[in-house]
């Protein structure tokens, strides 16, 4: 499970990088730039959720070992 979540975090980070290349900084809220902004926000949310999941699994392991 650790490897799977790490892979998903890397994929989400890659999507953030890809969507940054699609941004038009002169008109960030028009056309494809808006779609890229939504993609960046979604990928950030995915990264944060996966990090929270990894932390909860670490806490669960520590509680089982006690």
PDB file of C-alpha atoms in Angstrom:
ATOM      1  CA  UNK A   1       0.000   0.000   0.000  1.00  0.00           C
ATOM      2  CA  UNK A   2       2.921   2.336   0.684  1.00  0.00           C
ATOM      3  CA  UNK A   3       4.261   1.910  -2.831  1.00  0.00           C
ATOM      4  CA  UNK A   4       0.820   2.457  -4.368  1.00  0.00           C
ATOM      5  CA  UNK A   5       0.217   5.725  -2.501  1.00  0.00           C
ATOM      6  CA  UNK A   6       3.712   6.931  -3.369  1.00  0.00           C
ATOM      7  CA  UNK A   7       3.071   6.210  -7.052  1.00  0.00           C
ATOM      8  CA  UNK A   8      -0.241   8.078  -6.896  1.00  0.00           C
ATOM      9  CA  UNK A   9       1.459  11.076  -5.276  1.00  0.00           C
ATOM     10  CA  UNK A  10       4.060  11.092  -8.053  1.00  0.00           C
ATOM     11  CA  UNK A  11       1.349  10.877 -10.730  1.00  0.00           C
ATOM     12  CA  UNK A  12      -0.569  13.761  -9.145  1.00  0.00           C
ATOM     13  CA  UNK A  13       2.621  15.820  -8.954  1.00  0.00           C
ATOM     14  CA  UNK A  14       3.260  15.073 -12.622  1.00  0.00           C
ATOM     15  CA  UNK A  15      -0.252  16.238 -13.470  1.00  0.00           C
ATOM     16  CA  UNK A  16       0.397  19.480 -11.613  1.00  0.00           C
ATOM     17  CA  UNK A  17       3.533  20.025 -13.683  1.00  0.00           C
ATOM     18  CA  UNK A  18       1.738  19.196 -16.924  1.00  0.00           C
ATOM     19  CA  UNK A  19      -1.149  21.524 -16.166  1.00  0.00           C
ATOM     20  CA  UNK A  20       1.226  24.358 -15.309  1.00  0.00           C
ATOM     21  CA  UNK A  21       2.576  24.119 -18.858  1.00  0.00           C
ATOM     22  CA  UNK A  22      -0.979  24.583 -20.199  1.00  0.00           C
ATOM     23  CA  UNK A  23      -1.552  27.828 -18.295  1.00  0.00           C
ATOM     24  CA  UNK A  24      -1.707  31.094 -20.193  1.00  0.00           C
ATOM     25  CA  UNK A  25      -0.457  33.577 -17.606  1.00  0.00           C
ATOM     26  CA  UNK A  26      -1.877  36.559 -19.503  1.00  0.00           C
ATOM     27  CA  UNK A  27      -5.438  35.161 -19.405  1.00  0.00           C
ATOM     28  CA  UNK A  28      -5.542  32.575 -16.611  1.00  0.00           C
ATOM     29  CA  UNK A  29      -9.352  32.374 -16.408  1.00  0.00           C
ATOM     30  CA  UNK A  30     -10.168  31.838 -20.081  1.00  0.00           C
ATOM     31  CA  UNK A  31     -10.296  28.708 -22.245  1.00  0.00           C
ATOM     32  CA  UNK A  32      -7.775  25.954 -21.596  1.00  0.00           C
ATOM     33  CA  UNK A  33      -6.171  27.918 -18.762  1.00  0.00           C
ATOM     34  CA  UNK A  34      -9.304  27.557 -16.666  1.00  0.00           C
ATOM     35  CA  UNK A  35      -9.293  23.793 -17.249  1.00  0.00           C
ATOM     36  CA  UNK A  36      -5.612  23.715 -16.277  1.00  0.00           C
ATOM     37  CA  UNK A  37      -6.347  25.632 -13.064  1.00  0.00           C
ATOM     38  CA  UNK A  38      -9.077  23.163 -12.136  1.00  0.00           C
ATOM     39  CA  UNK A  39      -6.679  20.283 -12.877  1.00  0.00           C
ATOM     40  CA  UNK A  40      -3.982  21.841 -10.698  1.00  0.00           C
ATOM     41  CA  UNK A  41      -6.424  22.340  -7.830  1.00  0.00           C
ATOM     42  CA  UNK A  42      -7.705  18.756  -8.131  1.00  0.00           C
ATOM     43  CA  UNK A  43      -4.179  17.346  -8.186  1.00  0.00           C
ATOM     44  CA  UNK A  44      -3.214  19.381  -5.099  1.00  0.00           C
ATOM     45  CA  UNK A  45      -6.282  18.012  -3.302  1.00  0.00           C
ATOM     46  CA  UNK A  46      -5.323  14.483  -4.304  1.00  0.00           C
ATOM     47  CA  UNK A  47      -1.777  14.960  -2.993  1.00  0.00           C
ATOM     48  CA  UNK A  48      -3.018  16.305   0.337  1.00  0.00           C
ATOM     49  CA  UNK A  49      -5.549  13.494   0.745  1.00  0.00           C
ATOM     50  CA  UNK A  50      -2.900  10.874  -0.025  1.00  0.00           C
ATOM     51  CA  UNK A  51      -0.473  12.448   2.452  1.00  0.00           C
ATOM     52  CA  UNK A  52      -3.161  12.413   5.137  1.00  0.00           C
ATOM     53  CA  UNK A  53      -3.835   8.755   4.309  1.00  0.00           C
ATOM     54  CA  UNK A  54      -0.131   7.880   4.627  1.00  0.00           C
ATOM     55  CA  UNK A  55       0.063   9.664   7.992  1.00  0.00           C
ATOM     56  CA  UNK A  56      -2.998   7.844   9.281  1.00  0.00           C
ATOM     57  CA  UNK A  57      -1.501   4.497   8.264  1.00  0.00           C
ATOM     58  CA  UNK A  58       1.719   5.341  10.161  1.00  0.00           C
ATOM     59  CA  UNK A  59      -0.303   6.246  13.254  1.00  0.00           C
ATOM     60  CA  UNK A  60      -2.294   3.031  12.932  1.00  0.00           C
ATOM     61  CA  UNK A  61       0.941   0.982  12.748  1.00  0.00           C
ATOM     62  CA  UNK A  62       2.329   2.674  15.872  1.00  0.00           C
ATOM     63  CA  UNK A  63      -0.867   2.003  17.797  1.00  0.00           C
ATOM     64  CA  UNK A  64      -0.843  -1.666  16.779  1.00  0.00           C
ATOM     65  CA  UNK A  65       2.761  -2.070  17.940  1.00  0.00           C
ATOM     66  CA  UNK A  66       2.039  -0.768  21.449  1.00  0.00           C
TER      67      UNK A  66
END
